[in-house]
CSV table of C-alpha atoms in Angstrom, one decimal:
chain,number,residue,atom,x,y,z
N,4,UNK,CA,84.8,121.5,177.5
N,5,UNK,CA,86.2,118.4,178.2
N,6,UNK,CA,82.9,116.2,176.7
N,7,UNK,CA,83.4,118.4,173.7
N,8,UNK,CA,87.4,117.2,173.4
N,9,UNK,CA,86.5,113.8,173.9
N,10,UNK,CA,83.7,113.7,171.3
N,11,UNK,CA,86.4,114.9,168.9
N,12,UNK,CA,88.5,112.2,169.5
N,13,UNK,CA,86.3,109.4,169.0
N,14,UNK,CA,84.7,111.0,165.6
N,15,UNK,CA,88.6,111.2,164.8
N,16,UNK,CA,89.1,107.6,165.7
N,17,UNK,CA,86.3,106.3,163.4
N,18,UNK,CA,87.2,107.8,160.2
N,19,UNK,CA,91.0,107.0,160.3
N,20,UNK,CA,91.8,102.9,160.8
N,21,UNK,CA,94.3,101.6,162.4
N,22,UNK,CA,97.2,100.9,160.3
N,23,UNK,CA,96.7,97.0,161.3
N,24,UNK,CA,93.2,97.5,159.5
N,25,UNK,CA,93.9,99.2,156.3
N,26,UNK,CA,96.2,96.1,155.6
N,27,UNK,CA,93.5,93.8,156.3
N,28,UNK,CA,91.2,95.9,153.6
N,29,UNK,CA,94.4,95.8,151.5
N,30,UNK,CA,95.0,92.2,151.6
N,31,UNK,CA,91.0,91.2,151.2
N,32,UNK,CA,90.5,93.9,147.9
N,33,UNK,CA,93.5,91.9,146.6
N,34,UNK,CA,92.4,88.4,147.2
N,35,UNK,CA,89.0,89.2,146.2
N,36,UNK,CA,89.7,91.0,142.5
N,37,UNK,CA,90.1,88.1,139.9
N,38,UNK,CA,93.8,87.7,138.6
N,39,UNK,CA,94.6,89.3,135.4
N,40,UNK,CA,94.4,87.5,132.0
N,41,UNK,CA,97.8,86.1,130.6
N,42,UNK,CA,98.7,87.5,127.0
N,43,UNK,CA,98.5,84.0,125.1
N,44,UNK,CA,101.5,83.4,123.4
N,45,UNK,CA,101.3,84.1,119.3
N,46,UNK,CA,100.2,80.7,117.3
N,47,UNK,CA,103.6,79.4,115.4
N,48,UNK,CA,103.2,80.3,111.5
N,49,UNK,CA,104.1,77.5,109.6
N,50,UNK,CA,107.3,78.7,107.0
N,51,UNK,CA,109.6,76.5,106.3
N,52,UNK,CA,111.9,79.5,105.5
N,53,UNK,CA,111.2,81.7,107.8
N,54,UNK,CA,113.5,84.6,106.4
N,55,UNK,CA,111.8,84.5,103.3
N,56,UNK,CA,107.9,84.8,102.3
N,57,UNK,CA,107.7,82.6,99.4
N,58,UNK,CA,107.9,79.3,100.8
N,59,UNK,CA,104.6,77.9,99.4
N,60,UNK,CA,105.3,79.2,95.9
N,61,UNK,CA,109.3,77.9,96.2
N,62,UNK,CA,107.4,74.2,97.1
N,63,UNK,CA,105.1,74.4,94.5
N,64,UNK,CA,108.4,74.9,92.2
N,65,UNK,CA,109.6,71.8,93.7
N,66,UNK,CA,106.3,69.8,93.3
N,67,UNK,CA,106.5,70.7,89.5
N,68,UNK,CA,109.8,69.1,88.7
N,69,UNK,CA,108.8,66.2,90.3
N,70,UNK,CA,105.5,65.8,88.7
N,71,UNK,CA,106.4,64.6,85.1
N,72,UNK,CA,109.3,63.9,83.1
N,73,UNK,CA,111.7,67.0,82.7
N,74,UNK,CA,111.5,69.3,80.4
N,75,UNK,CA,114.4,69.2,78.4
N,76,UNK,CA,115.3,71.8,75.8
N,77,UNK,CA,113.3,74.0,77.3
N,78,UNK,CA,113.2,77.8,77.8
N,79,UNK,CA,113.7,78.9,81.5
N,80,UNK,CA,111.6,82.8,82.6
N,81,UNK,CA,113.0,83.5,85.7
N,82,UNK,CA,112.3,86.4,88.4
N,83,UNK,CA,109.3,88.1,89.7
N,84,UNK,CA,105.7,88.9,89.1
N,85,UNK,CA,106.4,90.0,85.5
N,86,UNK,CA,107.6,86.4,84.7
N,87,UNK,CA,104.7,84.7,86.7
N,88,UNK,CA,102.0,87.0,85.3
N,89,UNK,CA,103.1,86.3,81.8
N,90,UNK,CA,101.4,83.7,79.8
N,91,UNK,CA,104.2,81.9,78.6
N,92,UNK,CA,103.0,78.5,77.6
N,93,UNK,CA,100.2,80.3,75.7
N,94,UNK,CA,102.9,82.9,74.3
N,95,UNK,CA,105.7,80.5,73.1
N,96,UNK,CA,103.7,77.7,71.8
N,97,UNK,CA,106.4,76.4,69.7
N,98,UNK,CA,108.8,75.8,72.4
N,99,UNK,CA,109.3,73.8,75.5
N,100,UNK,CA,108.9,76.5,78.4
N,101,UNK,CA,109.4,76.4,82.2
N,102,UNK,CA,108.1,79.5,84.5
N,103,UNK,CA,109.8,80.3,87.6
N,104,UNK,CA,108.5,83.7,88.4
N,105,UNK,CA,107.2,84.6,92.1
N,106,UNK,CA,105.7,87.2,93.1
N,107,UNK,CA,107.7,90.5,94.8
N,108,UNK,CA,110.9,88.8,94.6
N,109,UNK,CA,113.9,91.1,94.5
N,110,UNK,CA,116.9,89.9,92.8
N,111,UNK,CA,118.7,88.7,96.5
N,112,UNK,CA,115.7,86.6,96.6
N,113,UNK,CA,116.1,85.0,93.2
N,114,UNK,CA,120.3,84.4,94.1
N,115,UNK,CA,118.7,82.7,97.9
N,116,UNK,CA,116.7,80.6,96.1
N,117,UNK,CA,118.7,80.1,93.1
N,118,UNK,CA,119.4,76.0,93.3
N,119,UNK,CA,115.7,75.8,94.0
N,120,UNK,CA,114.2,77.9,91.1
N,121,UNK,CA,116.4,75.4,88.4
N,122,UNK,CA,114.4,73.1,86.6
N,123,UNK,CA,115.8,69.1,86.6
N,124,UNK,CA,117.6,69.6,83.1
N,125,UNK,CA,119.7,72.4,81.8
N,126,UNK,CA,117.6,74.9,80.0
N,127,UNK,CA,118.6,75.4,76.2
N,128,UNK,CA,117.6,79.5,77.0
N,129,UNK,CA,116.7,81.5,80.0
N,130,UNK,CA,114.9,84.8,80.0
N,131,UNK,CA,115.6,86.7,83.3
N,132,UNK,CA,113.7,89.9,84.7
N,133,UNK,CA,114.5,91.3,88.1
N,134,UNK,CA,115.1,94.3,89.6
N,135,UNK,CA,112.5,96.5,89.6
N,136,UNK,CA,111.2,95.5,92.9
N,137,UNK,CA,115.1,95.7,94.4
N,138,UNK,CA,114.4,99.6,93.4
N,139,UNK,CA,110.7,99.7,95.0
N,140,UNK,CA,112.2,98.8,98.0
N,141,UNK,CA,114.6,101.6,98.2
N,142,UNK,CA,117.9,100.2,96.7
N,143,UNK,CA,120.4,102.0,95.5
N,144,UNK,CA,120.7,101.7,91.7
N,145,UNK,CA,124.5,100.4,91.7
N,146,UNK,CA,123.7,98.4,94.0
N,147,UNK,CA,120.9,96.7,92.1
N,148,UNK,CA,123.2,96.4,89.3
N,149,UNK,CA,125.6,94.5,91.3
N,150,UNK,CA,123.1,92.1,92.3
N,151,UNK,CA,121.9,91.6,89.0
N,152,UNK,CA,125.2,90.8,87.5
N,153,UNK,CA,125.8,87.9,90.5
N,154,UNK,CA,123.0,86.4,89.2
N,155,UNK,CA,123.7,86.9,85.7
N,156,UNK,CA,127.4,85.3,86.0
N,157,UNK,CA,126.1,82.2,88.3
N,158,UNK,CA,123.8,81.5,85.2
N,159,UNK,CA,126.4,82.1,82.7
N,160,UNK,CA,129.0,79.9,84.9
N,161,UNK,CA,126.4,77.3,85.8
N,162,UNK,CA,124.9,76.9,82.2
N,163,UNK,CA,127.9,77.7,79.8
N,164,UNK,CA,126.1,76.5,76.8
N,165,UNK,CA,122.8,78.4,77.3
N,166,UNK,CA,121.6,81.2,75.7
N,167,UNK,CA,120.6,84.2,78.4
N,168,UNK,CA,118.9,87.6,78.4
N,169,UNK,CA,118.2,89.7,80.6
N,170,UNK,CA,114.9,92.3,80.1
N,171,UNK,CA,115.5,95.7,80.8
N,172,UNK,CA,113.4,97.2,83.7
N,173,UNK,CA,110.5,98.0,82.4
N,174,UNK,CA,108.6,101.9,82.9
N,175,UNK,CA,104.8,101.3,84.1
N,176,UNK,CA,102.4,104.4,85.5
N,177,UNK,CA,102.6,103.9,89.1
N,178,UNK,CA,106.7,103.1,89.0
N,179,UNK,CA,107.2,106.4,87.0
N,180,UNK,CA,109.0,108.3,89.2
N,181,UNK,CA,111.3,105.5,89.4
N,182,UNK,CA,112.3,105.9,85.6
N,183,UNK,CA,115.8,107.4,86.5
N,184,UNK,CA,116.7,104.8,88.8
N,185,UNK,CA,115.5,102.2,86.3
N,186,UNK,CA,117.4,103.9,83.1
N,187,UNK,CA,120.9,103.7,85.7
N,188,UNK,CA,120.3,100.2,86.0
N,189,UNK,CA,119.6,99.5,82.9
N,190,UNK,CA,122.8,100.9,80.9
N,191,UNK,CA,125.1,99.4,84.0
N,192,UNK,CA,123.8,96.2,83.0
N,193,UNK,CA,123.7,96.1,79.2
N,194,UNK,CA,127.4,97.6,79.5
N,195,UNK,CA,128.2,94.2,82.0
N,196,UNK,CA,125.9,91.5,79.9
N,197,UNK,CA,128.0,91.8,77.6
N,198,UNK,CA,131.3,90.3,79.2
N,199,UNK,CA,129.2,87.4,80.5
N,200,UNK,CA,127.5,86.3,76.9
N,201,UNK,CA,124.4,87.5,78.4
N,202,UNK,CA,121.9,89.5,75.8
N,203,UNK,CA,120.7,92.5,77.1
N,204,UNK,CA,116.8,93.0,75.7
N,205,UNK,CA,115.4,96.2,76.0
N,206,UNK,CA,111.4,95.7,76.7
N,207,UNK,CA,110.8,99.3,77.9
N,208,UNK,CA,110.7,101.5,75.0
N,209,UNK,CA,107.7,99.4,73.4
N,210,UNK,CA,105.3,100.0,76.3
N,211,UNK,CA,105.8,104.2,75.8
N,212,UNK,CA,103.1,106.2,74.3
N,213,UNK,CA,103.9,108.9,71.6
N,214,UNK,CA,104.4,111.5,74.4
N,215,UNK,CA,107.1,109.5,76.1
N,216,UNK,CA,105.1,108.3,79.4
N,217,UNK,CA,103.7,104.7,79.7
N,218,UNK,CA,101.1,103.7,77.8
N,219,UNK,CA,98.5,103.2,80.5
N,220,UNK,CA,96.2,100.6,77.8
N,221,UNK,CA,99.0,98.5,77.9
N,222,UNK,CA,99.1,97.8,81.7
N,223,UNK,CA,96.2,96.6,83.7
N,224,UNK,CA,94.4,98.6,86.7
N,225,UNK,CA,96.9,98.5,89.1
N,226,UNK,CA,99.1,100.6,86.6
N,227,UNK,CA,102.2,98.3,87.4
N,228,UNK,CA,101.6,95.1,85.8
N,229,UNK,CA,101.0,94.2,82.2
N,230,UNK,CA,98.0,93.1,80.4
N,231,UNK,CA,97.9,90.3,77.7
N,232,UNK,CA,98.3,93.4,74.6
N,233,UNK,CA,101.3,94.5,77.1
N,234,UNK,CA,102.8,90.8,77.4
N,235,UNK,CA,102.5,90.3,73.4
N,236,UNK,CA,105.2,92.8,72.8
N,237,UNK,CA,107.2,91.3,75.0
N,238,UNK,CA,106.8,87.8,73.6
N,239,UNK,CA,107.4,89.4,70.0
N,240,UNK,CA,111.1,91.1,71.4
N,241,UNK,CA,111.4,87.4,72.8
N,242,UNK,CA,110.2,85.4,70.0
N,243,UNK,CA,112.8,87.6,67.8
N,244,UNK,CA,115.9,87.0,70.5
N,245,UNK,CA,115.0,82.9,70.2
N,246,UNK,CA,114.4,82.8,66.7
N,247,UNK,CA,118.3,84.6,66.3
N,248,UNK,CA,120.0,83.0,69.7
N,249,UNK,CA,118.4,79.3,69.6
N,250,UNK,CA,117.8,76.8,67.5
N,251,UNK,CA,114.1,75.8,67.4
N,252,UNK,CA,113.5,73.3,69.5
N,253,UNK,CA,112.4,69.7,68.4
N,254,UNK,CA,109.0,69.6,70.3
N,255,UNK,CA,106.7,71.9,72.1
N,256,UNK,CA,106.0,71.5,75.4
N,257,UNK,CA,105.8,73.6,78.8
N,258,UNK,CA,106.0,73.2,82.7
């Protein structure tokens, strides 16, 4: 019996360490498993505005003015991808023209960037559309209204011999939906232009098929912006509103 008993304690003995050991094995596992990788830290993005995303397009703005003689006399188009998409050299051929459209921009874009957007000489027009992307992004129409009108009275107060419009938010397939929003806007504004000298256009109704919904041969595949047969009833509303507002100018000539 007492072989047996001592047996079992030494069979015991080997499978359990002493606690001196199993911190040995502890320490060695530790010193012998390679240290884990360090996240690298995130590469800087070059942005020289780093609250905004149109740095490179505001620059290029910059780059233009100082690339030539100004413009002068010219007609300033003003806001966001429906102003840059538009052909407007190739649609106001009898007119000095300077584009300052930028993709997405919302109309608190257009007022951050305002001082940058202005060509060196004060514009003898200036065609403004924003707006629709302030309601694509989920504000409010009043308050997109508001916005709108802050911009609208910094032209008027900053160019008081210019003629302005503004072009009414215009209805496209994919933005549908938004059409109530846009119609709010819309008569908030051309009941406000008005106290400002500021022509309210309305550029909507043209692009509506007979049935009251966009007509979708006027837009291109992405059913939001405009194609050129879309863009040429726009320059004709425009051409109209210069012909009345402006005298013609002397030269033509664009930026």
């Amino acid at each position: 019996m007492s072989m047996a008993n001592t047996g079992s304690a030494r069979s015991i003995a080997t499978k359990a360490p002493a606690p001196w050991g199993l911190a040995a094995l502890l320490l060695a596992a530790s010193m012998a498993a390679p240290p884990a990788a360090s996240a690298a830290p995130p590469a800087p993005v070059p942005n020289a505005d780093p609250a905004f995303p149109f740095s490179r397009e505001i620059e290029a703005f910059a780059k233009a003015n100082s690339a030539g003689p100004p413009v002068r006399d010219a007609t300033l188009f003003l806001g966001s991808s429906s102003i840059r998409l538009w052909d407007i050299a190739g649609s106001f051929r009898d007119i000095r023209t300077v584009n300052r459209g930028f993709g997405g921009a919302t109309t608190p874009h257009v007022l951050h960037y305002y001082k940058r957007l202005l060509p060196p000489v004060a514009p003898r027009a200036i065609v403004v559309y924003v707006g629709e992307n302030d309601l694509a992004a989920g504000a409010a129409p009043e308050t997109v209204a508001n916005d709108i009108m802050a911009l609208l009275r910094r032209l008027r107060r900053d160019y008081p011999r210019a003629a302005i419009s503004w072009l009414s938010l215009k209805p496209s397939p994919i933005r549908w939906t938004l059409r109530p929003k846009m119609a709010q806007v819309n008569a908030m504004v051309a009941a406000r232009a008005q106290r400002v000298q500021v022509e309210y256009l309305d550029v909507g109704t043209v692009l509506l098929a007979r049935d009251g919904l966009p007509d979708a041969s006027l837009f291109t595949r992405d059913g939001l912006h405009m194609n050129a047969r879309g863009y040429q009833r726009w320059s004709r509303l425009v051409h109209a509103w210069l012909d009345q507002a402006t005298p013609a100018a002397s030269s033509p000539g664009a930026s």
